[in-house]
GROMACS .gro file of C-alpha atoms in nm:
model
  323
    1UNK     CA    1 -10.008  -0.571  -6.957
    2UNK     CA    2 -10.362  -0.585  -6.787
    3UNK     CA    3 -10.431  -0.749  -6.487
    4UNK     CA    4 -10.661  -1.026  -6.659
    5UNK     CA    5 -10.412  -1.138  -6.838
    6UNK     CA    6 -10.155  -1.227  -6.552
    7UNK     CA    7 -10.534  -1.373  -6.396
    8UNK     CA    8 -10.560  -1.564  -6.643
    9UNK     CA    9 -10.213  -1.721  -6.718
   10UNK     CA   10 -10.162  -1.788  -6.337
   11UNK     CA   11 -10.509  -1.969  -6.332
   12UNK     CA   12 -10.364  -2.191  -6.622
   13UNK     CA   13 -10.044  -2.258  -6.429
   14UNK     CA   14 -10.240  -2.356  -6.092
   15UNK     CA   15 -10.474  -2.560  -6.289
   16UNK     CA   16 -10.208  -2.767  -6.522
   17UNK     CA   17  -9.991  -2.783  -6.146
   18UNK     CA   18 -10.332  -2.969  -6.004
   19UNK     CA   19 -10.361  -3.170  -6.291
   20UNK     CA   20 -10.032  -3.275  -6.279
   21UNK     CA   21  -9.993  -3.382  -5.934
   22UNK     CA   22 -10.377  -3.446  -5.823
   23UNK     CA   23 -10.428  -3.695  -6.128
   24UNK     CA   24 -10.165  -3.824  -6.325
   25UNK     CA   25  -9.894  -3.812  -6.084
   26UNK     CA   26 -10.133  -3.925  -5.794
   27UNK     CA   27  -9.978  -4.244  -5.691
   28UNK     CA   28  -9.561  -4.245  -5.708
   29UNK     CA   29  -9.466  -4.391  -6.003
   30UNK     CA   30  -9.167  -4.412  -6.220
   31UNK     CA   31  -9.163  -4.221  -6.489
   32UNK     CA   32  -9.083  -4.409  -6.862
   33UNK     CA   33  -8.913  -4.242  -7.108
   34UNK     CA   34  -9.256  -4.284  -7.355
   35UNK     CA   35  -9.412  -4.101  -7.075
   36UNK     CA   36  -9.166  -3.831  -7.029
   37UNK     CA   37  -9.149  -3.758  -7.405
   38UNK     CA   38  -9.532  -3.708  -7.469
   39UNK     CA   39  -9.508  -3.413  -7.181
   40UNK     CA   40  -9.189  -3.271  -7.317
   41UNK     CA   41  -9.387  -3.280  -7.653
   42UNK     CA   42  -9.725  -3.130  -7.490
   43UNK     CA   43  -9.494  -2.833  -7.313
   44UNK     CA   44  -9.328  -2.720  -7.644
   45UNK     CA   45  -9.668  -2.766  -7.809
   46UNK     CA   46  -9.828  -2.534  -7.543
   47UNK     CA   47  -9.538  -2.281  -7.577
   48UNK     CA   48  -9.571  -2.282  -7.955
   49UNK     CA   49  -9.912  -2.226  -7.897
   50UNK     CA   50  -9.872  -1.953  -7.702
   51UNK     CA   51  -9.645  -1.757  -7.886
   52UNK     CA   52  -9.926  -1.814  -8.188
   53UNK     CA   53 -10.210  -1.674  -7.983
   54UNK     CA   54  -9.958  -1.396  -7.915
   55UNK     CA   55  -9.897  -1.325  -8.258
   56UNK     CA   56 -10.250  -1.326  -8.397
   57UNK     CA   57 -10.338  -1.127  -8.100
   58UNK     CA   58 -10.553  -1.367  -7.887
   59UNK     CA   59 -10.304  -1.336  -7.571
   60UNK     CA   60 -10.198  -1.079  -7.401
   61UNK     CA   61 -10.382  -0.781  -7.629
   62UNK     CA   62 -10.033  -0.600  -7.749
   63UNK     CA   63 -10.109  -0.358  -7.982
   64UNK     CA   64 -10.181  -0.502  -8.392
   65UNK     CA   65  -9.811  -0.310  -8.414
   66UNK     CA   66  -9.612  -0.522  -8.174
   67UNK     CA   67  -9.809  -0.838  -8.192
   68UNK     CA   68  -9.575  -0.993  -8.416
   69UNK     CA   69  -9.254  -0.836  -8.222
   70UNK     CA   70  -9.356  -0.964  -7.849
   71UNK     CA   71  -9.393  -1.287  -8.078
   72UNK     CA   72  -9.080  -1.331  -8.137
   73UNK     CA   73  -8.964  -1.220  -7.806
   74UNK     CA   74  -9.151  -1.500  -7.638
   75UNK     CA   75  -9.008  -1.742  -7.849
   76UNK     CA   76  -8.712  -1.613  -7.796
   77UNK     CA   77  -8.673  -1.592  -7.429
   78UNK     CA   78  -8.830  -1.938  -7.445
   79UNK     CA   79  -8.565  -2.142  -7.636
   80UNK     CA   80  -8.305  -1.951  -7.445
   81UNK     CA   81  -8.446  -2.095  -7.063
   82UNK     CA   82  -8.508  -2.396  -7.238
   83UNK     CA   83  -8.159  -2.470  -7.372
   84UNK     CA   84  -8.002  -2.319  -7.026
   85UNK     CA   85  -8.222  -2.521  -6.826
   86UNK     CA   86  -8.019  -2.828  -6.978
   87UNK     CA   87  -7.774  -2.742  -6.692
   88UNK     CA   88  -8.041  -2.768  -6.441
   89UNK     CA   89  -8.063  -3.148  -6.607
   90UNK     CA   90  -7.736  -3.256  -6.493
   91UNK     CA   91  -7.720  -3.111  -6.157
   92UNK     CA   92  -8.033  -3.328  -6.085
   93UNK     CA   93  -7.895  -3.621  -6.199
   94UNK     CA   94  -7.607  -3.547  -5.988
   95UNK     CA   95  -7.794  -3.514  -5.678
   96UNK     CA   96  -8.046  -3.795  -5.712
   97UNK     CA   97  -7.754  -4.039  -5.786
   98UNK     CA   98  -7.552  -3.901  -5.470
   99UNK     CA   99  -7.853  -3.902  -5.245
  100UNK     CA  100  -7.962  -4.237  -5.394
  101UNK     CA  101  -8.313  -4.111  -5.444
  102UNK     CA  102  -8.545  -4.385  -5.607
  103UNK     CA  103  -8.686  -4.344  -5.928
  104UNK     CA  104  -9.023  -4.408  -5.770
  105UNK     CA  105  -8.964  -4.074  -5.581
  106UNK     CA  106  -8.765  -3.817  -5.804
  107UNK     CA  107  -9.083  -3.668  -5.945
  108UNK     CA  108  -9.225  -3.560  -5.652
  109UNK     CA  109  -8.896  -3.345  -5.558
  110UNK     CA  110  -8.886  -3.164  -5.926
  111UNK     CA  111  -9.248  -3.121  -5.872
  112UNK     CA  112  -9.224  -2.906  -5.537
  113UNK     CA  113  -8.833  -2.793  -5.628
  114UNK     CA  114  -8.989  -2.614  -5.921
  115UNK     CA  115  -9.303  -2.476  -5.802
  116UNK     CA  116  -9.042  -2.312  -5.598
  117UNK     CA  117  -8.865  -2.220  -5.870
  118UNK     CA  118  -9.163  -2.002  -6.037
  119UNK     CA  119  -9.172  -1.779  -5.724
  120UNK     CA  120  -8.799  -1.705  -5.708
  121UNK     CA  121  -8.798  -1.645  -6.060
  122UNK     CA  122  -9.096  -1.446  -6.059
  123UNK     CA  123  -8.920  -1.236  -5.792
  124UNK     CA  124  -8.607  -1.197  -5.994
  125UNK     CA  125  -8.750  -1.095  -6.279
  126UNK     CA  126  -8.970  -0.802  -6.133
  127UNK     CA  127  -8.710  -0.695  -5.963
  128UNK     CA  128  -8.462  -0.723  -6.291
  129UNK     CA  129  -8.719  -0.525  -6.468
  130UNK     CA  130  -8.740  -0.253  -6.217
  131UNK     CA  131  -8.365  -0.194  -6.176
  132UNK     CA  132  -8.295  -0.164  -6.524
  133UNK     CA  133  -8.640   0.066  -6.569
  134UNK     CA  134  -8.473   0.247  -6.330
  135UNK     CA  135  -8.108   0.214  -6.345
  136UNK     CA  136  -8.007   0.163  -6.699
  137UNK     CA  137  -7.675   0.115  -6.654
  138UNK     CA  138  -7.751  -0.226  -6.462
  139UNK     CA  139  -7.776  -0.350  -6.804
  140UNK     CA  140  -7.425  -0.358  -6.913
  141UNK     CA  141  -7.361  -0.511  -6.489
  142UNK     CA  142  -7.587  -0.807  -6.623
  143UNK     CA  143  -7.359  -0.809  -6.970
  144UNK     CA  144  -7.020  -0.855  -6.803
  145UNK     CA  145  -7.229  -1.114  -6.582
  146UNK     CA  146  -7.336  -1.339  -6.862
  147UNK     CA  147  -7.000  -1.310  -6.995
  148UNK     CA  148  -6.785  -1.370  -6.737
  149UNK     CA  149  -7.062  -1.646  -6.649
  150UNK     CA  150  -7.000  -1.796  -7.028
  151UNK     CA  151  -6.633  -1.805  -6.982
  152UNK     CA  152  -6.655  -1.971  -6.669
  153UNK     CA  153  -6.892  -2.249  -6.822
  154UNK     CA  154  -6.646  -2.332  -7.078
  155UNK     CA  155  -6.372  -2.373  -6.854
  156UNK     CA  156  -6.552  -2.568  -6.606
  157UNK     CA  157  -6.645  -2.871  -6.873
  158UNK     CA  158  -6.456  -3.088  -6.693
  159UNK     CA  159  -6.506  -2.997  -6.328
  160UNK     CA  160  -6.648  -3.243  -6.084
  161UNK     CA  161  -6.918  -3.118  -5.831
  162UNK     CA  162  -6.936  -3.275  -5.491
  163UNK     CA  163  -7.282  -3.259  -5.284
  164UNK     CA  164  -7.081  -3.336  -5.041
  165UNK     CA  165  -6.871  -3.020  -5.025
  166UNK     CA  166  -7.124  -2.809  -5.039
  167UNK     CA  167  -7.200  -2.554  -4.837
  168UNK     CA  168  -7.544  -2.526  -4.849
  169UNK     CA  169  -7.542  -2.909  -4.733
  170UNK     CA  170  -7.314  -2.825  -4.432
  171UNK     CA  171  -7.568  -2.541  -4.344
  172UNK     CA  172  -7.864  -2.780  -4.351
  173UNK     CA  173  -7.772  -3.038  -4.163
  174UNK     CA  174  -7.627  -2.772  -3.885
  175UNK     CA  175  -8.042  -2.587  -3.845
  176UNK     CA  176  -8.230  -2.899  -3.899
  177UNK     CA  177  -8.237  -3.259  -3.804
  178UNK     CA  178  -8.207  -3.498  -4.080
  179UNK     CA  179  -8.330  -3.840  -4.042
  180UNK     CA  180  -8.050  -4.115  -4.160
  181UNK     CA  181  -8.249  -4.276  -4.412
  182UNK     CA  182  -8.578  -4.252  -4.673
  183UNK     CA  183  -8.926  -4.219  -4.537
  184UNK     CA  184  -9.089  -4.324  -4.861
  185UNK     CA  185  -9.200  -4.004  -5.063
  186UNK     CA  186  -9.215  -3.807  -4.714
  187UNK     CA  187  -9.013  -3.455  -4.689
  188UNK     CA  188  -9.057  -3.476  -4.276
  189UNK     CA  189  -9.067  -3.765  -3.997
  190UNK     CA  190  -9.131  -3.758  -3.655
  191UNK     CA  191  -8.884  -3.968  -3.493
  192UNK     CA  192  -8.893  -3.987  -3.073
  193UNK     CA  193  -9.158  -3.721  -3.048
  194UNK     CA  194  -8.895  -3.525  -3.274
  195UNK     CA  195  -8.953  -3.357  -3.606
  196UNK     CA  196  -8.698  -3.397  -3.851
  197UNK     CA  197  -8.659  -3.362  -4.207
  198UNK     CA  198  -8.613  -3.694  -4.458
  199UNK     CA  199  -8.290  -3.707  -4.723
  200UNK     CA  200  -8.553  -3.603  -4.951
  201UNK     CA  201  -8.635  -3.320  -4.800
  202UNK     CA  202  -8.235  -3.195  -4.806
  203UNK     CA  203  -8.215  -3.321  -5.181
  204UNK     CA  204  -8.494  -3.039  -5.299
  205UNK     CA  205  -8.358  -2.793  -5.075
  206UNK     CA  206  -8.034  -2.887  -5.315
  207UNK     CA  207  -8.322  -2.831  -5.599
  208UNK     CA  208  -8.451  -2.492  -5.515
  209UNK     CA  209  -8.053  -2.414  -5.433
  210UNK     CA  210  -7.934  -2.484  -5.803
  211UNK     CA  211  -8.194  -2.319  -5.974
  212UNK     CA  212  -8.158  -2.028  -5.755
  213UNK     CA  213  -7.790  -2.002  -5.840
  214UNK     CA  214  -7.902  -2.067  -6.235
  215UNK     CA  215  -8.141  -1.778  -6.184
  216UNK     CA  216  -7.823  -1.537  -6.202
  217UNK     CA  217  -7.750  -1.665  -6.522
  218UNK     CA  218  -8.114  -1.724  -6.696
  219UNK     CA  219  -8.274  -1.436  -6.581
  220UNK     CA  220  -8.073  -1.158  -6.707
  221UNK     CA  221  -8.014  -1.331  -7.023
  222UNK     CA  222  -8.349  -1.349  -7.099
  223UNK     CA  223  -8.425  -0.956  -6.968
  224UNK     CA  224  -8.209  -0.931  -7.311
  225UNK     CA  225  -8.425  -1.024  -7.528
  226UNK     CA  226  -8.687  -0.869  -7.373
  227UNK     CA  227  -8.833  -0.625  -7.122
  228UNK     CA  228  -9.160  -0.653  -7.115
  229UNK     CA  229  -9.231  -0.860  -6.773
  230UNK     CA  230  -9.548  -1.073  -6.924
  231UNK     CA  231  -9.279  -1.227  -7.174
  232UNK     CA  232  -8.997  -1.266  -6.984
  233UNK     CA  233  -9.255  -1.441  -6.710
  234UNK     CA  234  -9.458  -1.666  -6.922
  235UNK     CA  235  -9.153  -1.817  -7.120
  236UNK     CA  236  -8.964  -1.862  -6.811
  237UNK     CA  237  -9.284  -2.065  -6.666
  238UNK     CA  238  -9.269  -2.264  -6.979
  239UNK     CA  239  -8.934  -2.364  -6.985
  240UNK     CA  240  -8.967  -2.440  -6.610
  241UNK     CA  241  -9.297  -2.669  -6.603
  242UNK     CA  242  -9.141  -2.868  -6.894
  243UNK     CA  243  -8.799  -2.881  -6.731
  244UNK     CA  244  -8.919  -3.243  -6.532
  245UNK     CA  245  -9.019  -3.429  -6.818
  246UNK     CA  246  -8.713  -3.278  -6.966
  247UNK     CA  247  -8.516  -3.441  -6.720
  248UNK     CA  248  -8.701  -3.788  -6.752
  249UNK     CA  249  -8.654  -3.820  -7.072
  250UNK     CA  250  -8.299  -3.698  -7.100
  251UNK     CA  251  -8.114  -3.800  -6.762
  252UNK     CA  252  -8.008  -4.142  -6.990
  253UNK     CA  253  -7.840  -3.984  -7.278
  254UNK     CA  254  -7.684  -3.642  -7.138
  255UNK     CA  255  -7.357  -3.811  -7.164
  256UNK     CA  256  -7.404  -3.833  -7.592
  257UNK     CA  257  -7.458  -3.447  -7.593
  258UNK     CA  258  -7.076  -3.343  -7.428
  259UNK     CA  259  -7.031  -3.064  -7.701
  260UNK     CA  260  -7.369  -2.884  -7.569
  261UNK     CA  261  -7.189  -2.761  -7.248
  262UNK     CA  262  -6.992  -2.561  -7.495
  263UNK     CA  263  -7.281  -2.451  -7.668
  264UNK     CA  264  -7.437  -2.305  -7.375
  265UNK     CA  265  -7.156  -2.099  -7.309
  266UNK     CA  266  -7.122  -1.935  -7.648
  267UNK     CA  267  -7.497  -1.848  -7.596
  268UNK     CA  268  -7.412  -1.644  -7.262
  269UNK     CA  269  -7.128  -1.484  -7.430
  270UNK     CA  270  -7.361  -1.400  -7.732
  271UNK     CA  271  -7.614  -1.289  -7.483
  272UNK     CA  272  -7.366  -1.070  -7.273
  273UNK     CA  273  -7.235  -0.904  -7.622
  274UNK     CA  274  -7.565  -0.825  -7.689
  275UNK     CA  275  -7.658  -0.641  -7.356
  276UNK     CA  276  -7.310  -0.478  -7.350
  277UNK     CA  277  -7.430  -0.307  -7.744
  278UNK     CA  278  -7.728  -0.181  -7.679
  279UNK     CA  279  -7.675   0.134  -7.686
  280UNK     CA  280  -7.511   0.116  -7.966
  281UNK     CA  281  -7.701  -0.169  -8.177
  282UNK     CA  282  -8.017  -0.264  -8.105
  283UNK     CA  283  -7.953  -0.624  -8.262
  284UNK     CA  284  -8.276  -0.731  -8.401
  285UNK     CA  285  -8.502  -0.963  -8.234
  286UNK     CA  286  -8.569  -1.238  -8.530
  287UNK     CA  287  -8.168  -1.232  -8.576
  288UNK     CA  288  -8.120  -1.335  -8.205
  289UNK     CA  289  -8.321  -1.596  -8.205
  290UNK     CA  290  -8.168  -1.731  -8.541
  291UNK     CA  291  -7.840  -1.716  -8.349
  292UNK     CA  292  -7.952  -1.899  -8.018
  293UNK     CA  293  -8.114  -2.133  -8.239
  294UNK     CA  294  -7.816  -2.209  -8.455
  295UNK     CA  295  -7.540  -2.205  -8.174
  296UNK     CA  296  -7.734  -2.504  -7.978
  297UNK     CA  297  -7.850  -2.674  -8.358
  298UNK     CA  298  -7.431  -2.696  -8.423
  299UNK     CA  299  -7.391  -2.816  -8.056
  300UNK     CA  300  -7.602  -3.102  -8.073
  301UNK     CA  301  -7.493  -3.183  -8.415
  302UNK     CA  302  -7.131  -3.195  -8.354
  303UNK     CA  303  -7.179  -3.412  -8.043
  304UNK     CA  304  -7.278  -3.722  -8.289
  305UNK     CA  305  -6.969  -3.625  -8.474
  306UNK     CA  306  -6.686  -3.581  -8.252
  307UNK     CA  307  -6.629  -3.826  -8.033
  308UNK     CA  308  -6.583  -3.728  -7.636
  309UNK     CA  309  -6.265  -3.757  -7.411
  310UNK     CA  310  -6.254  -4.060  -7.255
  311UNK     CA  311  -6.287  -3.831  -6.880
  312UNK     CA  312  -6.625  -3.713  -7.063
  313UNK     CA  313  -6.705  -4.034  -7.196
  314UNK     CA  314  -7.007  -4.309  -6.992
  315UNK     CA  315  -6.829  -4.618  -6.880
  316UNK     CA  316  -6.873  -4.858  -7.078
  317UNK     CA  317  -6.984  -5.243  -6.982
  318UNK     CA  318  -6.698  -5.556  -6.977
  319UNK     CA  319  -6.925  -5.695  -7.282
  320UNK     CA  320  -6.817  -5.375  -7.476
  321UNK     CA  321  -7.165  -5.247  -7.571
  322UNK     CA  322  -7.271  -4.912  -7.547
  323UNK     CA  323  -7.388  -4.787  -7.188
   0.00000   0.00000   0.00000
C-alpha cells in the first residue's frame, strides 16, 4: 500500500478524534442512549462505506483484480473486532461500577483509553505481520492461541473478575501516588506541592490494560483473515473508534445477551481452525465471513429465547419488573 494512503486515513482518524473531543464532547456530559446510537450508527455507516470505496476502487488503489477480495477482507476483519470488542464492553462496565466513575466522566477515559489503544494495536499488528512474513510457522502459534483462548472463554462464563485483585492495580498504586478521591474529569492533582494521579487516572490505566490483554486475542484473529497490514489496520481502527458509543449504548442491556459470551468463543475456535488449515485449505474469504456472521446472528438470537441462569441473570426489583 502507498504511503498516501496510510496519509490519508491517519489524517481522517486525527481529524474525526478532534471533532470528537474539541466539539461535541467539549463540555462533560452524559452520554444518552439516543446519542450513543446515532454514533454507533455513523461508525458502521463509515465502515460500510469504506469497504465500498474499497471495492469500487476509490480507497486504497488494489489492483481491479483484488478490489473485490481486500473487500471482503475488510469487512471481514471488521465484524470480527467488532463482535470481540463486545468483551471490551463488559470489562468497562466492570471497572466504572467498581471505581464508581460518574457518568458525567466515563467518556473522557474511553476517549484517551482508546486513542491508546490504536497505537498498541498498530504496534501489534506490524509486528504480527512481520513475524509471520517472516516466520510462517508463527501462524499455526497464533492458531493454538485463539483456540486455547476460545476454550478458555467458554469456560470462564461464569467467572467473577475482581479490580481489586488485580495485579496491575497492586503495581500502580506501589510507583505512583493516587489521590483518595475524584478530581472532577482530572487524570492528575497536585496535592501538598505533590503530584499524584486521580482514581480516574488508575481506571484508564485499567482501560489501556484490558485492551492490551484483548489485543492477544483480536489481533491474530484478524491477521486470519487477512495479511495485508492496510486492512487489518483500518478495520481494527473502526471497530475501535466505535467501541465508546458501543459501550453507551449497550452497558444497560449486556445482561439480555448471556448466550453471546458463547458465541464469541466459537468464533476464536473457528478462527484458530482456520489458521491451523492453511496450509492445507485456504478457506475462502466470503465463506468466513458468512460463518462469523452467522455464529454471532444465532448468539444473539438464542439469548431472547433461552432464558439465563439465575447467577447470569440482572437482579430484579421488589416490584417484580424487569431491571
Amino acid at each position: 500500500m502507498t504511503p498516501i494512503w496510510w496519509f490519508i486515513f491517519s489524517v481522517f482518524v486525527l481529524g474525526m478524534l478532534a471533532l470528537d473531543l474539541g466539539v461535541f464532547h467539549r463540555k462533560a456530559h452524559v452520554v444518552k442512549v439516543r446519542e450513543a446510537l446515532t454514533w454507533t450508527a455513523i461508525w458502521v455507516a463509515l465502515a460500510l462505506l469504506f469497504s465500498l470505496g474499497i471495492a469500487m476502487g476509490y480507497v486504497g488503489a488494489y489492483p481491479e483484480g483484488l478490489q473485490q477480495q481486500a473487500s471482503l477482507e475488510f469487512l471481514s476483519g471488521y465484524v470480527l473486532e467488532k463482535s470481540l470488542s463486545v468483551d471490551n464492553v463488559f470489562v468497562f462496565a466492570l471497572l466504572f461500577a467498581y471505581f464508581k466513575v460518574p457518568q458525567l466522566y466515563q467518556h473522557r477515559v474511553l476517549f484517551w483509553g482508546i486513542l491508546g489503544a490504536l497505537v498498541m494495536r498498530a504496534v501489534f499488528i506490524f509486528a504480527g505481520v512481520a513475524l509471520i512474513e517472516r516466520f510462517h510457522w508463527i501462524l499455526y502459534i497464533f492458531g493454538v492461541i485463539l483456540i486455547v483462548s476460545g476454550v478458555k472463554m467458554w469456560m470462564s462464563k461464569d467467572v467473577e473478575i475482581d479490580p481489586a485483585t488485580n495485579p496491575v492495580l497492586r503495581l500502580t498504586r506501589r510507583l505512583l501516588p493516587v489521590s483518595e478521591t475524584m478530581h472532577g474529569q482530572d487524570f492528575f492533582v497536585r496535592q501538598g506541592g505533590k503530584l499524584m494521579v486521580t482514581p480516574l487516572f488508575v481506571v484508564l490505566i485499567f482501560v489501556e490494560w484490558s485492551d492490551l490483554v484483548f489485543a492477544v486475542d483480536s489481533i491474530p484473529a484478524v491477521l486470519a483473515v487477512s495479511r495485508d497490514p492496510f486492512i487489518v489496520f483500518t478495520s481494527n481502527v473502526f471497530a475501535i473508534l466505535g467501541l465508546r458509543s458501543l459501550y453507551f449504548a449497550l452497558s444497560g442491556v449486556m445482561d439480555r445477551f448471556h448466550m453471546l459470551h458463547y458465541g464469541l468463543s466459537a468464533i476464536l475456535a473457528f478462527v484458530g481452525v482456520k489458521m491451523l488449515i492453511v496450509d492445507f485449505y485456504k478457506v475462502p474469504i466470503g465463506i468466513s465471513l458468512a460463518i462469523i456472521t452467522a455464529i454471532l446472528t444465532v448468539s444473539v438470537v438464542t439469548s431472547f429465547y433461552i432464558p439465563p441462569k439465575k447467577s447470569e441473570a440482572a437482579p430484579e426489583p421488589d416490584s417484580g419488573g424487569a431491571a
